[in-house]
Tab-separated table of C-alpha atoms and ligand atoms in Angstrom:
chain	number	residue	atom	x	y	z
V	78	MET	CA	21.350	8.775	-25.713
V	79	PRO	CA	18.812	11.147	-24.043
V	80	LEU	CA	15.606	9.926	-22.357
V	81	VAL	CA	13.299	8.380	-24.956
V	82	THR	CA	9.532	8.131	-25.372
V	83	THR	CA	7.840	4.728	-25.398
V	84	THR	CA	6.852	4.856	-29.095
V	85	GLU	CA	9.716	2.795	-30.488
V	86	MET	CA	9.843	0.473	-27.446
V	87	PHE	CA	6.145	-0.384	-27.753
V	88	LYS	CA	6.309	-0.960	-31.518
V	89	LYS	CA	9.140	-3.473	-31.077
V	90	ALA	CA	7.503	-5.066	-28.009
V	91	TYR	CA	4.172	-5.524	-29.812
V	92	GLU	CA	5.837	-7.095	-32.833
V	93	GLY	CA	8.246	-9.168	-30.731
V	94	GLY	CA	5.674	-10.594	-28.287
V	95	TYR	CA	7.204	-9.193	-25.135
V	96	ALA	CA	6.549	-6.305	-22.712
V	97	ILE	CA	8.590	-3.498	-21.175
V	98	GLY	CA	8.814	-3.297	-17.381
V	99	ALA	CA	7.569	-0.067	-15.838
V	100	PHE	CA	9.068	0.085	-12.367
V	101	ASN	CA	8.155	2.697	-9.751
V	102	VAL	CA	11.070	4.714	-8.398
V	103	ASN	CA	11.332	6.661	-5.142
V	104	ASN	CA	15.049	7.008	-4.371
V	105	MET	CA	18.574	6.435	-5.623
V	106	GLU	CA	18.954	2.836	-4.466
V	107	ILE	CA	15.739	1.772	-6.209
V	108	ILE	CA	16.807	3.489	-9.445
V	109	GLN	CA	20.260	1.914	-9.262
V	110	GLY	CA	18.944	-1.583	-8.503
V	111	ILE	CA	16.514	-1.461	-11.440
V	112	THR	CA	18.927	0.034	-13.947
V	113	GLU	CA	21.840	-2.257	-13.000
V	114	ALA	CA	19.634	-5.290	-13.711
V	115	ALA	CA	18.443	-3.824	-17.015
V	116	GLN	CA	22.001	-2.964	-18.044
V	117	GLU	CA	23.258	-6.499	-17.377
V	118	LEU	CA	20.371	-7.928	-19.392
V	119	ASN	CA	20.381	-5.214	-22.087
V	120	ALA	CA	16.695	-4.461	-21.525
V	121	PRO	CA	14.761	-1.270	-22.381
V	122	LEU	CA	13.165	0.366	-19.346
V	123	ILE	CA	10.359	2.614	-18.167
V	124	LEU	CA	11.030	4.314	-14.831
V	125	GLN	CA	7.835	5.725	-13.424
V	126	VAL	CA	7.160	8.321	-10.771
V	127	SER	CA	3.877	8.638	-8.862
V	128	ALA	CA	2.508	11.819	-7.271
V	129	GLY	CA	3.556	10.289	-3.933
V	130	ALA	CA	7.103	9.720	-5.181
V	131	ARG	CA	7.324	13.339	-6.352
V	132	LYS	CA	6.119	14.457	-2.934
V	133	TYR	CA	8.596	12.161	-1.152
V	134	ALA	CA	11.759	12.664	-3.205
V	135	ASN	CA	11.102	15.871	-5.202
V	136	HIS	CA	10.644	16.131	-8.986
V	137	THR	CA	14.127	17.499	-9.698
V	138	TYR	CA	15.977	14.911	-7.595
V	139	LEU	CA	14.150	12.035	-9.295
V	140	THR	CA	14.597	13.486	-12.789
V	141	LYS	CA	18.319	14.042	-12.270
V	142	LEU	CA	18.792	10.527	-10.808
V	143	VAL	CA	17.061	9.037	-13.842
V	144	GLU	CA	19.186	11.173	-16.164
V	145	ALA	CA	22.250	9.842	-14.336
V	146	ALA	CA	21.014	6.280	-14.969
V	147	VAL	CA	20.739	7.051	-18.694
V	148	ILE	CA	24.352	8.277	-18.726
V	149	GLU	CA	25.619	5.322	-16.694
V	150	THR	CA	23.772	2.574	-18.602
V	151	GLY	CA	23.350	3.938	-22.154
V	152	LEU	CA	19.974	2.143	-22.203
V	153	PRO	CA	16.779	3.449	-23.822
V	154	ILE	CA	14.904	4.701	-20.743
V	155	ALA	CA	11.536	6.493	-20.664
V	156	LEU	CA	10.643	8.675	-17.670
V	157	HIS	CA	6.926	8.342	-17.012
V	158	LEU	CA	4.350	9.933	-14.693
V	159	ASP	CA	2.333	7.142	-13.036
V	160	HIS	CA	-1.392	7.824	-12.343
V	161	GLY	CA	-1.498	11.526	-13.189
V	162	ALA	CA	-4.720	12.657	-11.523
V	163	ASP	CA	-5.330	15.905	-13.428
V	164	PHE	CA	-4.108	18.119	-16.258
V	165	ASP	CA	-1.869	20.203	-13.979
V	166	ILE	CA	0.356	17.363	-12.758
V	167	CYS	CA	0.689	16.061	-16.340
V	168	LYS	CA	1.648	19.553	-17.559
V	169	SER	CA	4.167	19.947	-14.745
V	170	CYS	CA	5.860	16.647	-15.682
V	171	ILE	CA	5.775	17.418	-19.411
V	172	ASP	CA	7.321	20.850	-18.776
V	173	GLY	CA	9.769	19.244	-16.329
V	174	GLY	CA	11.433	16.745	-18.665
V	175	PHE	CA	9.298	13.576	-18.524
V	176	THR	CA	8.947	11.775	-21.860
V	177	SER	CA	5.655	10.039	-21.036
V	178	VAL	CA	2.678	10.781	-18.782
V	179	MET	CA	-0.338	8.853	-17.631
V	180	ILE	CA	-3.611	10.692	-17.227
V	181	ASP	CA	-5.771	8.482	-15.052
V	182	GLY	CA	-9.345	9.560	-15.736
V	183	SER	CA	-10.738	6.165	-14.726
V	184	LYS	CA	-12.577	7.733	-11.774
V	185	TYR	CA	-14.674	9.841	-14.182
V	186	ASP	CA	-17.492	8.707	-16.392
V	187	PHE	CA	-16.626	7.646	-19.942
V	188	TYR	CA	-17.126	11.003	-21.710
V	189	ASP	CA	-15.500	13.111	-18.974
V	190	ASN	CA	-12.526	10.715	-19.086
V	191	ILE	CA	-12.347	11.236	-22.876
V	192	GLU	CA	-12.456	15.031	-22.514
V	193	LEU	CA	-9.709	15.160	-19.875
V	194	THR	CA	-7.487	12.634	-21.653
V	195	LYS	CA	-7.831	14.493	-24.971
V	196	LYS	CA	-6.752	17.755	-23.331
V	197	VAL	CA	-3.597	16.094	-21.938
V	198	VAL	CA	-2.871	14.383	-25.286
V	199	GLU	CA	-3.025	17.718	-27.131
V	200	TYR	CA	-0.583	19.390	-24.751
V	201	ALA	CA	1.739	16.366	-24.532
V	202	HIS	CA	1.939	15.736	-28.270
V	203	ALA	CA	2.658	19.419	-28.938
V	204	ASN	CA	5.677	18.922	-26.646
V	205	GLY	CA	6.891	15.558	-28.002
V	206	VAL	CA	5.593	13.573	-25.017
V	207	VAL	CA	3.442	10.423	-25.195
V	208	VAL	CA	0.315	9.708	-23.129
V	209	GLU	CA	-1.147	6.625	-21.421
V	210	GLY	CA	-4.855	6.705	-20.536
V	211	GLU	CA	-6.897	4.380	-18.324
V	212	LEU	CA	-10.288	2.869	-18.954
V	213	GLY	CA	-11.933	0.592	-16.384
V	214	LYS	CA	-11.234	0.526	-12.665
V	215	LEU	CA	-8.718	-1.788	-11.006
V	216	ALA	CA	-9.332	-2.982	-7.468
V	217	GLY	CA	-6.758	-2.100	-4.806
V	218	ILE	CA	-5.035	0.869	-3.271
V	219	GLU	CA	-2.907	3.653	-4.712
V	220	ASP	CA	-2.129	7.072	-3.329
V	221	ASP	CA	-5.185	8.747	-4.802
V	222	VAL	CA	-7.255	5.759	-5.831
V	223	ASN	CA	-8.947	3.260	-3.537
V	224	VAL	CA	-11.360	0.986	-5.332
V	225	SER	CA	-13.099	-1.932	-3.658
V	226	ALA	CA	-13.168	-5.287	-5.433
V	227	GLU	CA	-16.937	-4.951	-5.908
V	228	ASP	CA	-16.525	-1.672	-7.826
V	229	SER	CA	-13.862	-2.970	-10.168
V	230	ALA	CA	-15.180	-3.751	-13.606
V	231	TYR	CA	-13.507	-5.352	-16.573
V	232	THR	CA	-12.886	-2.957	-19.451
V	233	ASN	CA	-15.325	-3.146	-22.355
V	234	PRO	CA	-13.439	-3.647	-25.684
V	235	ALA	CA	-16.027	-1.614	-27.672
V	236	GLU	CA	-15.399	1.336	-25.346
V	237	VAL	CA	-11.624	0.913	-25.777
V	238	GLU	CA	-11.987	1.460	-29.525
V	239	GLU	CA	-14.101	4.613	-29.078
V	240	PHE	CA	-11.849	5.943	-26.292
V	241	VAL	CA	-8.611	5.507	-28.261
V	242	THR	CA	-10.064	6.990	-31.451
V	243	LYS	CA	-11.552	10.017	-29.706
V	244	THR	CA	-8.610	10.840	-27.419
V	245	GLY	CA	-5.574	9.991	-29.566
V	246	VAL	CA	-3.807	8.331	-26.597
V	247	ASP	CA	-0.609	6.409	-27.348
V	248	SER	CA	-1.336	3.498	-24.970
V	249	LEU	CA	-4.144	2.443	-22.648
V	250	ALA	CA	-4.337	0.748	-19.244
V	251	ILE	CA	-7.278	-1.642	-19.052
V	252	ALA	CA	-8.845	-3.722	-16.273
V	253	ILE	CA	-8.588	-7.440	-17.105
V	254	GLY	CA	-7.975	-9.006	-13.696
V	255	THR	CA	-4.922	-7.383	-12.118
V	256	SER	CA	-5.189	-5.149	-9.048
V	257	HIS	CA	-2.958	-2.750	-7.132
V	258	GLY	CA	-1.027	-3.286	-3.909
V	259	ALA	CA	0.356	-6.213	-1.888
V	260	TYR	CA	-3.075	-7.443	-0.679
V	261	LYS	CA	-4.713	-8.555	-3.900
V	262	PHE	CA	-6.272	-11.987	-3.502
V	263	LYS	CA	-6.649	-14.509	-0.692
V	264	PRO	CA	-4.591	-17.739	-0.735
V	265	GLY	CA	-6.711	-20.437	-2.359
V	266	GLN	CA	-8.207	-18.042	-4.914
V	267	ASP	CA	-7.179	-18.649	-8.519
V	268	PRO	CA	-6.694	-15.188	-10.063
V	269	LYS	CA	-6.498	-15.082	-13.841
V	270	ILE	CA	-6.121	-12.513	-16.600
V	271	ARG	CA	-9.058	-12.163	-18.999
V	272	ILE	CA	-7.076	-13.000	-22.120
V	273	ASP	CA	-10.349	-13.113	-24.092
V	274	ILE	CA	-10.895	-9.379	-23.430
V	275	LEU	CA	-7.298	-8.637	-24.427
V	276	GLU	CA	-7.762	-10.581	-27.672
V	277	GLU	CA	-10.966	-8.710	-28.446
V	278	VAL	CA	-9.168	-5.375	-27.935
V	279	GLU	CA	-6.339	-6.581	-30.172
V	280	LYS	CA	-8.838	-7.529	-32.893
V	281	ARG	CA	-10.438	-4.086	-32.823
V	282	LEU	CA	-7.163	-2.107	-32.548
V	283	PRO	CA	-4.355	-4.133	-34.127
V	284	GLY	CA	-0.916	-2.835	-33.139
V	285	PHE	CA	-2.201	-0.638	-30.287
V	286	PRO	CA	-0.181	-1.019	-27.033
V	287	ILE	CA	-2.045	-2.073	-23.894
V	288	VAL	CA	-0.792	-1.473	-20.337
V	289	LEU	CA	-1.257	-3.668	-17.269
V	290	HIS	CA	-1.245	-1.994	-13.863
V	291	GLY	CA	-1.223	-3.889	-10.584
V	292	ALA	CA	1.058	-6.562	-12.036
V	293	SER	CA	3.051	-7.482	-8.932
V	294	SER	CA	2.671	-11.165	-8.135
V	295	VAL	CA	3.377	-10.875	-4.387
V	296	PRO	CA	5.914	-13.752	-4.225
V	297	GLN	CA	5.156	-15.711	-1.081
V	298	GLU	CA	8.803	-16.252	-0.153
V	299	PHE	CA	9.191	-12.490	0.389
V	300	VAL	CA	6.041	-12.185	2.506
V	301	LYS	CA	7.342	-15.140	4.565
V	302	LEU	CA	10.778	-13.528	4.962
V	303	ILE	CA	9.234	-10.233	6.099
V	304	ASN	CA	7.121	-12.060	8.687
V	305	GLN	CA	10.027	-14.297	9.747
V	306	TYR	CA	12.044	-11.167	10.535
V	307	GLY	CA	9.439	-9.426	12.667
V	308	GLY	CA	6.941	-8.173	10.078
V	309	ASN	CA	3.214	-8.693	10.199
V	310	MET	CA	1.896	-8.905	6.661
V	311	PRO	CA	-1.304	-10.744	5.861
V	312	ASN	CA	-0.936	-13.766	3.652
V	313	ALA	CA	-2.063	-12.617	0.204
V	314	ILE	CA	-1.329	-13.584	-3.382
V	315	GLY	CA	-1.180	-11.778	-6.734
V	316	ILE	CA	-1.747	-12.769	-10.342
V	317	PRO	CA	0.621	-15.658	-11.193
V	318	GLU	CA	3.604	-14.637	-13.297
V	319	SER	CA	2.670	-17.243	-15.919
V	320	GLU	CA	-0.560	-15.295	-16.566
V	321	LEU	CA	1.401	-12.055	-17.013
V	322	ARG	CA	3.781	-13.786	-19.409
V	323	LYS	CA	0.812	-14.800	-21.592
V	324	ALA	CA	-0.415	-11.194	-21.660
V	325	ALA	CA	3.081	-9.919	-22.554
V	326	GLU	CA	3.089	-12.188	-25.610
V	327	LYS	CA	-0.086	-10.470	-26.787
V	328	ALA	CA	-1.003	-6.756	-26.994
V	329	VAL	CA	0.305	-5.890	-23.508
V	330	CYS	CA	3.474	-3.811	-24.051
V	331	LYS	CA	3.917	-2.238	-20.580
V	332	ILE	CA	3.670	-4.055	-17.239
V	333	ASN	CA	3.688	-1.977	-14.031
V	334	ILE	CA	5.502	-3.364	-11.007
V	335	ASP	CA	5.909	-1.590	-7.689
V	336	SER	CA	4.739	-3.755	-4.768
V	337	ASP	CA	7.127	-6.639	-5.556
V	338	LEU	CA	10.075	-4.208	-5.373
V	339	ARG	CA	8.798	-2.957	-2.020
V	340	LEU	CA	8.566	-6.533	-0.727
V	341	ALA	CA	12.093	-7.392	-1.909
V	342	MET	CA	13.596	-4.253	-0.372
V	343	THR	CA	11.734	-4.553	2.927
V	344	ALA	CA	12.531	-8.268	3.321
V	345	SER	CA	16.217	-7.502	2.783
V	346	ILE	CA	16.307	-4.660	5.307
V	347	ARG	CA	14.367	-6.609	7.957
V	348	GLN	CA	16.681	-9.596	7.539
V	349	HIS	CA	19.729	-7.352	7.707
V	350	PHE	CA	18.754	-5.719	10.990
V	351	THR	CA	17.864	-9.047	12.571
V	352	GLU	CA	21.236	-10.489	11.612
V	353	HIS	CA	23.219	-7.297	12.343
V	354	PRO	CA	21.534	-5.479	15.216
V	355	ASP	CA	24.691	-3.399	15.713
V	356	HIS	CA	24.637	-1.833	12.228
V	357	PHE	CA	23.702	1.821	11.927
V	358	ASP	CA	25.464	2.995	8.738
V	359	PRO	CA	22.696	3.241	6.064
V	360	ARG	CA	25.102	1.895	3.456
V	361	GLN	CA	25.289	-1.391	5.366
V	362	TYR	CA	21.577	-2.127	4.922
V	363	LEU	CA	20.881	-0.190	1.723
V	364	SER	CA	23.543	-2.050	-0.312
V	365	PRO	CA	21.880	-5.474	0.109
V	366	ALA	CA	18.472	-3.796	-0.320
V	367	ARG	CA	19.633	-2.399	-3.664
V	368	ASP	CA	20.890	-5.873	-4.636
V	369	ALA	CA	17.492	-7.332	-3.707
V	370	ILE	CA	15.772	-4.847	-6.047
V	371	LYS	CA	18.262	-5.762	-8.762
V	372	ALA	CA	17.575	-9.509	-8.379
V	373	MET	CA	13.804	-8.974	-8.448
V	374	VAL	CA	14.005	-6.822	-11.603
V	375	ALA	CA	16.345	-9.306	-13.337
V	376	HIS	CA	13.818	-12.073	-12.614
V	377	LYS	CA	10.925	-9.986	-13.997
V	378	ILE	CA	12.863	-9.066	-17.156
V	379	LYS	CA	13.836	-12.664	-17.928
V	380	ASP	CA	10.872	-14.689	-16.682
V	381	VAL	CA	7.855	-12.383	-16.992
V	382	LEU	CA	8.474	-9.563	-19.487
V	383	GLY	CA	10.768	-11.312	-21.973
V	384	CYS	CA	12.523	-8.021	-22.841
V	385	ASP	CA	16.111	-9.150	-22.141
V	386	GLY	CA	18.402	-8.393	-25.071
V	387	LYS	CA	15.861	-5.974	-26.597
V	388	ALA	CA	17.471	-2.600	-25.741
W	1596	LIG	O1	-0.045	2.152	-8.458
W	1596	LIG	C1	0.590	2.907	-7.724
W	1596	LIG	C2	2.012	2.705	-7.425
W	1596	LIG	O2	2.239	1.520	-6.726
W	1596	LIG	C3	2.573	3.911	-6.752
W	1596	LIG	O3	2.273	3.909	-5.395
W	1596	LIG	O4	1.297	6.165	-5.072
W	1596	LIG	O5	2.245	4.854	-3.127
W	1596	LIG	O6	3.763	5.855	-4.857
W	1596	LIG	P1	2.391	5.300	-4.545
W	1597	LIG	P1	1.548	-3.234	-8.068
W	1597	LIG	O1	0.993	-2.631	-6.816
W	1597	LIG	O2	0.878	-4.534	-8.401
W	1597	LIG	O3	3.026	-3.337	-8.061
W	1597	LIG	O4	1.157	-2.234	-9.270
W	1597	LIG	C1	1.929	-1.097	-9.533
W	1597	LIG	C2	1.245	-0.163	-10.478
W	1597	LIG	O5	0.301	-0.490	-11.167
W	1597	LIG	C3	1.807	1.194	-10.589
W	1597	LIG	O6	1.020	2.006	-11.398
W	1598	LIG	ZN1	-1.076	1.563	-11.363
């Protein structure tokens, strides 16, 4: 099976009350850890590449590694551009074999976002590629986006309807309480997802797939492990996984997870070097790191996304 788009995946996920995991990939071990978990659980997958990942690992290397994962696993896998900042990067990924792109026009005003997103949709659809847009700003830090908590606003469902109709996007990321990065909320806070906004969107656009960014939950045991083995991460929390599970049962069909993979991999490598200070062969510390990614992804598939057995 070649790389697929997300059309079929999202239709089944919407109807089945589950979500597909969209995991960020930067190198071979991350791709292998994710895809080995998905293969064992027979789960569909979205592997997503940010501008930073393309800069770090190179477009062709990442594309070929993902193609290798398709051959090895036989799973339906979509290759997606995460947070495309402009038309040119979307075009480059569409021309370069991606099956899905995100155009993130959330930094523009409503009508400029519509204009840019529509332009990408026209080019993508003419080439058999699907498009994710974004409406509403999430708090947190990405490569090209740094939004303070004060600036983040929940997405307005009436605007979602107009945006989707005018642009023709295939899915839409909305701001309903999640935020990017490993430093999301302070311990003691009680972060929640605005399920009421999600339900209002669902009422206005039945069957339309919604995307959640910033969906890492920052499991405390990994932050503790990192700090126990010489790290210095502030104590922060994310949205509880039970909240994400509720969203996955509704119109949310794609859930983006990056930071939790970073935490799992870093905790494993820090622990490894503390316990084996004599090791210097990268395979010695990257094998357990790959296993840590695999365990984290298996947990997300079974306990958060609910997409096991759905490939
Ligand atoms: O939301 C952004 C992702 O976590 C990608 O992060 O831009 O550092 O690769 P990155
Ligand atoms: P996290 O930082 O919560 O993992 O979010 C990742 C993301 O939204 C990628 O687009
Ligand atoms: Zn994101």
